[in-house]
PDB file of C-alpha atoms in Angstrom:
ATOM      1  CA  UNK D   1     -14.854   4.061 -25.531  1.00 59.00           C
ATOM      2  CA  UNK D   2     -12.860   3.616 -22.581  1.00 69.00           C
ATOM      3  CA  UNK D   3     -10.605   0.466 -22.621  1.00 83.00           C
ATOM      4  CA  UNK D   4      -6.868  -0.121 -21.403  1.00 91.00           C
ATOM      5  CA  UNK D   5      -4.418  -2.865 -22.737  1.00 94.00           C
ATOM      6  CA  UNK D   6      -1.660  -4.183 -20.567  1.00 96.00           C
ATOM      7  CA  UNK D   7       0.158  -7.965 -21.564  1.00 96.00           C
ATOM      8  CA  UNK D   8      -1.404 -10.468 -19.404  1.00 95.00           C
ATOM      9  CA  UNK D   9       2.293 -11.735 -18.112  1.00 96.00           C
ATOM     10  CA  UNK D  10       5.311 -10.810 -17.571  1.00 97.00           C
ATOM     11  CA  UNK D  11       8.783 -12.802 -16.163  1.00 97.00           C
ATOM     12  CA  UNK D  12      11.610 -11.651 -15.402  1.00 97.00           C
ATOM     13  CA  UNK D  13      14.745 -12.549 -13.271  1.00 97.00           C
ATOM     14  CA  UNK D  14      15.634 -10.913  -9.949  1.00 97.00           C
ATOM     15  CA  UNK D  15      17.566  -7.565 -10.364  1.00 97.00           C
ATOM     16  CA  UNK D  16      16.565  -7.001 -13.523  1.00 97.00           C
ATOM     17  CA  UNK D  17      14.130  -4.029 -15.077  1.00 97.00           C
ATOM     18  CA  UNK D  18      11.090  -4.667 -16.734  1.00 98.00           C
ATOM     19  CA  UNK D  19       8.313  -2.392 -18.491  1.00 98.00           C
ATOM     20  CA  UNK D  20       4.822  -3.415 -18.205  1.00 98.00           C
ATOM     21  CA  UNK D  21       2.988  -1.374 -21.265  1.00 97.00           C
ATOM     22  CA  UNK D  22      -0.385   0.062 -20.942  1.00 97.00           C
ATOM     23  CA  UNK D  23      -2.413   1.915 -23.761  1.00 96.00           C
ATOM     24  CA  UNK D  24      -5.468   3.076 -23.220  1.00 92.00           C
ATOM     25  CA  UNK D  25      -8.403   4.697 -25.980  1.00 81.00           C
ATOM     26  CA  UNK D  26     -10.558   6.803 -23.708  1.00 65.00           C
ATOM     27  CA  UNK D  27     -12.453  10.106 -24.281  1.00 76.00           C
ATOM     28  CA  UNK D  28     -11.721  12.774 -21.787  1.00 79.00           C
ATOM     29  CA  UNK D  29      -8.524  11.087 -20.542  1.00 85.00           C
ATOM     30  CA  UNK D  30      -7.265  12.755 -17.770  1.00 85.00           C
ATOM     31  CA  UNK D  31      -4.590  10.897 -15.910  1.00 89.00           C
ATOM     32  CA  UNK D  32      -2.995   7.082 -15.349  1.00 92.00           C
ATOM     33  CA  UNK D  33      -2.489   5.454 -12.118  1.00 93.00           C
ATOM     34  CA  UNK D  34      -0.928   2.389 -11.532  1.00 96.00           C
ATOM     35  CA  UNK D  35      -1.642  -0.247  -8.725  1.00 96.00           C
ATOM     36  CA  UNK D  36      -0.033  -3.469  -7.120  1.00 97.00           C
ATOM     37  CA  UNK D  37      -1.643  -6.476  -6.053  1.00 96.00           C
ATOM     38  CA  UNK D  38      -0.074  -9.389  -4.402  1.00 95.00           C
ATOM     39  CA  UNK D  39      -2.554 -12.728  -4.822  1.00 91.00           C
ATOM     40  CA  UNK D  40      -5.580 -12.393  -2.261  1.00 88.00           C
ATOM     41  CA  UNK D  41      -4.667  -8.827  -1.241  1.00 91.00           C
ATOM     42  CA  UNK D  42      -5.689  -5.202  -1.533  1.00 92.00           C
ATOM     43  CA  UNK D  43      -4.466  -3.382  -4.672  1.00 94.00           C
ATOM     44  CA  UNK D  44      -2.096  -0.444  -3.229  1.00 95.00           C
ATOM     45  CA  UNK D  45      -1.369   2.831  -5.226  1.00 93.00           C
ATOM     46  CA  UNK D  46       1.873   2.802  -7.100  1.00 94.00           C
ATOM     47  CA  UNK D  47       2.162   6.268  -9.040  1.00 92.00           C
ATOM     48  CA  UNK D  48       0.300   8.824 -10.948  1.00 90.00           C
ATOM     49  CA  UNK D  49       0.762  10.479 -13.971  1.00 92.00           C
ATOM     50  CA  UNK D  50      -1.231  13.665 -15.430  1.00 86.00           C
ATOM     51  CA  UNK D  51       1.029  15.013 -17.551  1.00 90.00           C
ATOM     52  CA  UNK D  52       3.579  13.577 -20.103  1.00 94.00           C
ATOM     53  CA  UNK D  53       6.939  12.698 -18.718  1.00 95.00           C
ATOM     54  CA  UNK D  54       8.781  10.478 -16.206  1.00 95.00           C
ATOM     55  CA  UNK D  55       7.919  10.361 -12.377  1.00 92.00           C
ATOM     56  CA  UNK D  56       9.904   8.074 -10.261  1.00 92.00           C
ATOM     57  CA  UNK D  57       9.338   6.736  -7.030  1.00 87.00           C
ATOM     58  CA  UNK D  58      12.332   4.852  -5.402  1.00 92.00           C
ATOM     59  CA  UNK D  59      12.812   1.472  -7.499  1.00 95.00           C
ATOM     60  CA  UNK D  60       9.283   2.337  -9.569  1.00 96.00           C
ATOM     61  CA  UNK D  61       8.795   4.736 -12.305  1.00 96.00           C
ATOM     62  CA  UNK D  62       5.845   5.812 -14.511  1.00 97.00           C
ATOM     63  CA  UNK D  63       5.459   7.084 -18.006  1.00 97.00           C
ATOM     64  CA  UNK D  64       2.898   8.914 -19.428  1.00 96.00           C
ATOM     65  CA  UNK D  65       2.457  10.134 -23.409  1.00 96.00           C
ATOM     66  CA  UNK D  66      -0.565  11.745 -24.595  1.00 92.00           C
ATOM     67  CA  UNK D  67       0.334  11.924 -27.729  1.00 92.00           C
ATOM     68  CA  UNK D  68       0.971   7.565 -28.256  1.00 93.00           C
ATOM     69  CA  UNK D  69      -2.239   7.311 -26.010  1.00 93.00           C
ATOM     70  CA  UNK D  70       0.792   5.174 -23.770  1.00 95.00           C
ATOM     71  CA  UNK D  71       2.338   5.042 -20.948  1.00 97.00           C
ATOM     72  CA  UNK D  72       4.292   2.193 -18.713  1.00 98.00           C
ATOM     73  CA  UNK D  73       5.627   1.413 -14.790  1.00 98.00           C
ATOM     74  CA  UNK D  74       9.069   0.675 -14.893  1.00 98.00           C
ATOM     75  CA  UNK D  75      10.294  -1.465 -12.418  1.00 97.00           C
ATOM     76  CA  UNK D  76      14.354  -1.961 -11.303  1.00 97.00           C
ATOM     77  CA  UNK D  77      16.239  -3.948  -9.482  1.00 97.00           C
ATOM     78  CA  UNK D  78      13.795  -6.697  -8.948  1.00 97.00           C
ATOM     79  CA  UNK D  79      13.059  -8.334  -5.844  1.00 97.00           C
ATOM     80  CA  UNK D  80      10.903 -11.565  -5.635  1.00 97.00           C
ATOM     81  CA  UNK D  81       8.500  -9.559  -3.606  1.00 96.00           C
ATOM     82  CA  UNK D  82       7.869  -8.010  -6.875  1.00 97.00           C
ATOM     83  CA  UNK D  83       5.917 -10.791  -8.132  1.00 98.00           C
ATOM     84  CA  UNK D  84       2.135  -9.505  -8.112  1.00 97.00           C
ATOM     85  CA  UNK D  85      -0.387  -8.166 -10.703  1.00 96.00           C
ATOM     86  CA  UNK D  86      -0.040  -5.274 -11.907  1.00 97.00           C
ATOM     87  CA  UNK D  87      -2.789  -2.808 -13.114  1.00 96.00           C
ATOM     88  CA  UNK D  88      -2.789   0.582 -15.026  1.00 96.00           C
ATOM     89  CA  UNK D  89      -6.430   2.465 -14.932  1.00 93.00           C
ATOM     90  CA  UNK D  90      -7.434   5.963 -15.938  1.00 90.00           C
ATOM     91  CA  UNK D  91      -9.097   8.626 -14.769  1.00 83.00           C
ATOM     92  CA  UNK D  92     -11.675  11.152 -16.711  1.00 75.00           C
ATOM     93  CA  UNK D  93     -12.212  14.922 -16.816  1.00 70.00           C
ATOM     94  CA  UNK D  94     -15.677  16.337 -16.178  1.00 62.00           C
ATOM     95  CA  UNK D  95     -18.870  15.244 -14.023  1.00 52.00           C
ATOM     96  CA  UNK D  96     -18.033  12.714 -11.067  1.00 56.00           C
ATOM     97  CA  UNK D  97     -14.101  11.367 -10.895  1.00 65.00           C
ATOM     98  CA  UNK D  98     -14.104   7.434 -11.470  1.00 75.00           C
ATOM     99  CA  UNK D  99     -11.257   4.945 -12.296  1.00 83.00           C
ATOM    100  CA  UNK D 100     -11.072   2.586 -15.294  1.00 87.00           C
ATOM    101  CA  UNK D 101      -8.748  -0.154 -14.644  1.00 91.00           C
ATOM    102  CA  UNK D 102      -7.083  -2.368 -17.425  1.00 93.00           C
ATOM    103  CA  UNK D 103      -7.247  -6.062 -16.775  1.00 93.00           C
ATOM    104  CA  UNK D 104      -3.758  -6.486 -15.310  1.00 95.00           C
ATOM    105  CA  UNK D 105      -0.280  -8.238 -15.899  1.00 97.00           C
ATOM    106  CA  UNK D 106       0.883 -10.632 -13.701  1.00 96.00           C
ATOM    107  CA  UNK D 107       4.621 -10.081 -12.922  1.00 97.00           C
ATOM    108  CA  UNK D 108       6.704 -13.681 -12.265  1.00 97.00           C
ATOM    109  CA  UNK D 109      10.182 -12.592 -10.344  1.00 97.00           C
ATOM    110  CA  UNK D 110      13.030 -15.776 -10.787  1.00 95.00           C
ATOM    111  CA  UNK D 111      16.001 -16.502  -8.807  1.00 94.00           C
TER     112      UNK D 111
ATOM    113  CA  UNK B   1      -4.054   3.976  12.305  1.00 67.00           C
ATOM    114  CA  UNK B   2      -6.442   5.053   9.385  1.00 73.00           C
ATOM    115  CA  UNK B   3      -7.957   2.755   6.590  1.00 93.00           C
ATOM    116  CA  UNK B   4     -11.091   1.158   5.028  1.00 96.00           C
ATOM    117  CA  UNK B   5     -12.717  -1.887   6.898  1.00 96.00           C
ATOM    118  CA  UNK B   6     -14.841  -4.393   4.909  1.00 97.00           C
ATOM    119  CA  UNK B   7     -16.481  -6.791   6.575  1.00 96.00           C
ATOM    120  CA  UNK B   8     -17.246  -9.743   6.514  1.00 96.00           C
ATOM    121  CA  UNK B   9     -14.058 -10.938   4.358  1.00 95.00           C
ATOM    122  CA  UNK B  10     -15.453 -14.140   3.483  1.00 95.00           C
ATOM    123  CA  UNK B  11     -19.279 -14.993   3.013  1.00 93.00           C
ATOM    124  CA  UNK B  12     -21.745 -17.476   1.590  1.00 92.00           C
ATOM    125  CA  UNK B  13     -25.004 -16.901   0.175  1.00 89.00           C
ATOM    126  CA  UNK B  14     -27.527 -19.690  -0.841  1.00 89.00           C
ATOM    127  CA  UNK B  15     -29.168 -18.847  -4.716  1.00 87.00           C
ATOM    128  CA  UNK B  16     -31.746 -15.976  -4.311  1.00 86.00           C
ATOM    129  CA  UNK B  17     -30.751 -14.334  -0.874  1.00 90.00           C
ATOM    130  CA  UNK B  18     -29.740 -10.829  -0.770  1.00 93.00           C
ATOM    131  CA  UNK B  19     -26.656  -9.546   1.455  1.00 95.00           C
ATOM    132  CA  UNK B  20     -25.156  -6.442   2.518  1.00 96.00           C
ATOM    133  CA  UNK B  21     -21.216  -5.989   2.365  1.00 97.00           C
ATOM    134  CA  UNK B  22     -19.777  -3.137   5.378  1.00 98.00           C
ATOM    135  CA  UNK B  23     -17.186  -0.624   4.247  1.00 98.00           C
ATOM    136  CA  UNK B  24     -16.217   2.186   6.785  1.00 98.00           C
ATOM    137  CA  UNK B  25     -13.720   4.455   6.624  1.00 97.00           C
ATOM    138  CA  UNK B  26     -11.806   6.577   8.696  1.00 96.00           C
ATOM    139  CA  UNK B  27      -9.575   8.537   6.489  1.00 94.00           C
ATOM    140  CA  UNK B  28     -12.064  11.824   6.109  1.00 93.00           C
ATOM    141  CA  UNK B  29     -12.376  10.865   1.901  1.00 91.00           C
ATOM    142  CA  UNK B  30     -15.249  12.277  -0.036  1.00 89.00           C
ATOM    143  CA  UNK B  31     -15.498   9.751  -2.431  1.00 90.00           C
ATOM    144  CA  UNK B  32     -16.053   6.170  -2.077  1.00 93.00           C
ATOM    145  CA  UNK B  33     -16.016   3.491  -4.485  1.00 94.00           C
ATOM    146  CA  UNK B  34     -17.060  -0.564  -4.894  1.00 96.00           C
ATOM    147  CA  UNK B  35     -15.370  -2.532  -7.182  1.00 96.00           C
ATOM    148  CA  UNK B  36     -15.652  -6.589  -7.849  1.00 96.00           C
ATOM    149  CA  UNK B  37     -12.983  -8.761  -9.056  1.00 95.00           C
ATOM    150  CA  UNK B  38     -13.256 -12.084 -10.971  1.00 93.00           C
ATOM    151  CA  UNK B  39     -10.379 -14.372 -11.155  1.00 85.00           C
ATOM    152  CA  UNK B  40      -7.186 -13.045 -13.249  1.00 79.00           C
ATOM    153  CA  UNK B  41      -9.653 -10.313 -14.083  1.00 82.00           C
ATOM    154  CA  UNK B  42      -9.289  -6.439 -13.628  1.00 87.00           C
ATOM    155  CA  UNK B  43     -11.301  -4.552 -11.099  1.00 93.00           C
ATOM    156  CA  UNK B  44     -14.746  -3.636 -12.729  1.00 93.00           C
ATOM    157  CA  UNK B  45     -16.527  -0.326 -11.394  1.00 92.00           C
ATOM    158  CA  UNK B  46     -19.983  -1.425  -9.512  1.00 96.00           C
ATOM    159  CA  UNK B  47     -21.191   1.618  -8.174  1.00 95.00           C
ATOM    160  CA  UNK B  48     -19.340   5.074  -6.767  1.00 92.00           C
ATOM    161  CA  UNK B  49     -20.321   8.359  -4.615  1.00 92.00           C
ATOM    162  CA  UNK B  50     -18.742  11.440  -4.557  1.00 88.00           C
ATOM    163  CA  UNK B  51     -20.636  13.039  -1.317  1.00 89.00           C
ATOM    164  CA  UNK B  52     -23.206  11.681   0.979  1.00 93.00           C
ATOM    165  CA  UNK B  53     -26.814  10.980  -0.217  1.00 95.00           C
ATOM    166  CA  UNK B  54     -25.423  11.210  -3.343  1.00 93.00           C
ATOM    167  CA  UNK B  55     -24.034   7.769  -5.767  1.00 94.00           C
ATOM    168  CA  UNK B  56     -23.556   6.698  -9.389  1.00 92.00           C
ATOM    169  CA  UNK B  57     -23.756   3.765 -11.386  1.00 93.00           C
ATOM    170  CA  UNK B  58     -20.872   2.364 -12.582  1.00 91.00           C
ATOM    171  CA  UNK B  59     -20.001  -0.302 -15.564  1.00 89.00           C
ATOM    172  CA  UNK B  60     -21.797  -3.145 -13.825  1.00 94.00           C
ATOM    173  CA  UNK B  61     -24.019  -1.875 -11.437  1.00 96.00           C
ATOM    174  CA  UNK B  62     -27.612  -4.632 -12.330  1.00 96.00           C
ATOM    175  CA  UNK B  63     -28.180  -6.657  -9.432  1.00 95.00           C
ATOM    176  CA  UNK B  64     -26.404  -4.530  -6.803  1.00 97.00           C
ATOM    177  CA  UNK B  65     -27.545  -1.417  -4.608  1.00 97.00           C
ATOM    178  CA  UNK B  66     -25.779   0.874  -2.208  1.00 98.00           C
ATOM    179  CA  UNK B  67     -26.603   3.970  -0.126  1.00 97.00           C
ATOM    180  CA  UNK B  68     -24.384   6.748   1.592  1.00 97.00           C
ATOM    181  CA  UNK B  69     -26.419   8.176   4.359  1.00 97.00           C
ATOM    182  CA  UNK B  70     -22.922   8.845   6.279  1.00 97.00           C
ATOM    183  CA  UNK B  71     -19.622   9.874   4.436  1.00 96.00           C
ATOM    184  CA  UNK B  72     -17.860   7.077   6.959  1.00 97.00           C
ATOM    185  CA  UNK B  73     -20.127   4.278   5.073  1.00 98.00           C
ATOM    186  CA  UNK B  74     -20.540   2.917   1.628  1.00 98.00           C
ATOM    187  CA  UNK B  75     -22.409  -0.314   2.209  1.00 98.00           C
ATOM    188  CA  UNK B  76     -23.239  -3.066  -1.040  1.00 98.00           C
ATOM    189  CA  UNK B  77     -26.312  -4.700  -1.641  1.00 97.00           C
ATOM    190  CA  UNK B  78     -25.866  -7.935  -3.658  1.00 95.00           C
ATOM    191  CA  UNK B  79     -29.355  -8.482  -4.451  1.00 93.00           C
ATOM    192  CA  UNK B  80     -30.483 -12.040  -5.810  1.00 87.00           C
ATOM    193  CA  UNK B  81     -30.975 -10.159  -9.461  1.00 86.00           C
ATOM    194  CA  UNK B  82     -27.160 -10.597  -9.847  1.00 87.00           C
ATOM    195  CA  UNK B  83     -26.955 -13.978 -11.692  1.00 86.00           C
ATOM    196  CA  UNK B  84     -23.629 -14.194 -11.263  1.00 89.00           C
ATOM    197  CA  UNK B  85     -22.552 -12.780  -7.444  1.00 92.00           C
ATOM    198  CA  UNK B  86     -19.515 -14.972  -6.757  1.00 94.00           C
ATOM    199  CA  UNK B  87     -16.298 -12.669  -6.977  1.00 95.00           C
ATOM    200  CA  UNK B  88     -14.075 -10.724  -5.032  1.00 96.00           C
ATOM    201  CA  UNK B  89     -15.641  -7.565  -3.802  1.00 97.00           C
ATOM    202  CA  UNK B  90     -13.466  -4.390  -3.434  1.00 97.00           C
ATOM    203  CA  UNK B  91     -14.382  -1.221  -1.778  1.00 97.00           C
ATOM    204  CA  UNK B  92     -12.138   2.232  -1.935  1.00 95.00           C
ATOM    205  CA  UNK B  93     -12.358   5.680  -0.828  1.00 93.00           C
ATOM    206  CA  UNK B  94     -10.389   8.906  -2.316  1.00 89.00           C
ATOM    207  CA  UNK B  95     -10.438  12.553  -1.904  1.00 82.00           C
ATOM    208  CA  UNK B  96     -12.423  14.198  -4.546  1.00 65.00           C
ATOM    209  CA  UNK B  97     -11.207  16.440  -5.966  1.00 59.00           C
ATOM    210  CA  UNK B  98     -12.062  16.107  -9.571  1.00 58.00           C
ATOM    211  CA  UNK B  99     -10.357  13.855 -12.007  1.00 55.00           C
ATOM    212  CA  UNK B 100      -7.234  14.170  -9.947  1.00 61.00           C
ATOM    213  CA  UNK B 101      -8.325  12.468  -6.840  1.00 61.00           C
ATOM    214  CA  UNK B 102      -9.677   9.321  -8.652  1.00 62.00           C
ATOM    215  CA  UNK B 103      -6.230   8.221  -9.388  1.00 75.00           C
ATOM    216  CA  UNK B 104      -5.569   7.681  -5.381  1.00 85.00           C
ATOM    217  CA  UNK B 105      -7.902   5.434  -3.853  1.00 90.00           C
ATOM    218  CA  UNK B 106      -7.291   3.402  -0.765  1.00 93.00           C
ATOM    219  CA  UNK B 107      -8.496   0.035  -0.759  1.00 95.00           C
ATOM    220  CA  UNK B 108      -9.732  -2.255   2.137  1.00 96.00           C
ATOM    221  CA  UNK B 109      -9.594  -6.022   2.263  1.00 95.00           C
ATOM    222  CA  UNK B 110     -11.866  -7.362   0.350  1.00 96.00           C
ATOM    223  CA  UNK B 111     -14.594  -9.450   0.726  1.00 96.00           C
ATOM    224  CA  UNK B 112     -15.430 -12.832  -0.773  1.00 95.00           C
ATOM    225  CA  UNK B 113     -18.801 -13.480  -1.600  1.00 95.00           C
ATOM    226  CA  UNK B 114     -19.613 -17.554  -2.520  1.00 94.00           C
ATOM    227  CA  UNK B 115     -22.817 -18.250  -3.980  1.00 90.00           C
ATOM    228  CA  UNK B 116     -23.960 -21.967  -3.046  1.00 85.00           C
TER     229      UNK B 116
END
């Protein structure tokens, strides 16, 4: 099947770090993305991952594990601007390239 | 500046009236995409095309048509066989080049389809 889990919320306080989890059970799993959306707006591509490991992108990173089927966005020093959804999706090997997205987790930043 | 364009961003349709949602793009992509969005949902796959004159079904794809006669254009079809049309209708373009490329798409707008 193809399916991704992410919690539906998440709240944190400004400046801190939070993980949003996402774990996926897919056949032919290639790579996970990870995508912002602010309420009424556009999601906008956050990072990739295709192989295991950490890639970072100024405050943002990404995880990936093959292995757990897992992988998370890391987010530091949080701003309130950070408060969006938040969705992981996946990408498969062979025939045409689609995304699967998970169903998102809504990020609440607090003074 | 290059991007996607969907028009129109908001629209309402009266029970059993088909209408056409506009994407165009400008950003040379292979690959475009239409996605719809209920509320506090995830984005669920409608259709997709990887080259012109050339699309897929996606997850959800009853009640809904497309064509790709140019590689600029990716237009929807919400045809009154989709019983439940009111969402939040997302299109996307990537480069494709295999799996790889899926992960970067490019979204426009949106539009908002209302069903009276």
């Amino acid at each position: 099947g193809q399916s991704l889990e992410q919690p539906s919320e998440v709240t944190a306080v400004e400046g801190a770090i939070v993980q949003i989890n996402c774990t996926y059970q897919t056949s032919g799993f290639y790579g996970l993305s990870w995508y912002q959306q602010h309420d009424g707006g556009a999601p906008t591509f956050l990072s990739y991952n295709a192989l295991d490991g950490l890639e970072e992108t100024g405050r943002f990173s990404s995880f990936l594990s093959r292995s757990d089927s897992y992988g998370y966005l890391l987010l530091q020093e949080l701003q309130m601007k950070d408060s969006a959804s938040y969705f992981c999706a996946a990408s498969f090997s062979g025939g045409y390239n689609k995304l699967i997205f998970g169903a998102g987790t809504r990020l609440a930043v607090h003074p | 500046d290059g991007g996607i364009t969907q028009s129109p961003k908001y629209l309402f349709r009266k029970e059993g009236q088909n209408v056409t949602l506009s994407c165009e793009q400008n950003l040379n992509h292979d690959a475009m995409y239409w996605y719809r969005q209920d509320p506090g949902q995830g984005l669920r796959l409608i259709y997709y095309s990887q080259i012109v004159n050339d699309f897929q079904k996606g997850d959800i794809a009853e009640g809904y048509s497309v064509s790709r006669e140019k590689k600029e254009s990716f237009p929807l079809t919400v045809t009154s066989a989709q019983k439940n049309p009111t969402a939040f209708y997302l299109c996307a373009s990537s480069i494709a080049k295999g799996a790889s490329g899926a992960n970067v798409l490019t979204f426009g707008a949106g539009s908002r389809l209302t069903v009276l």
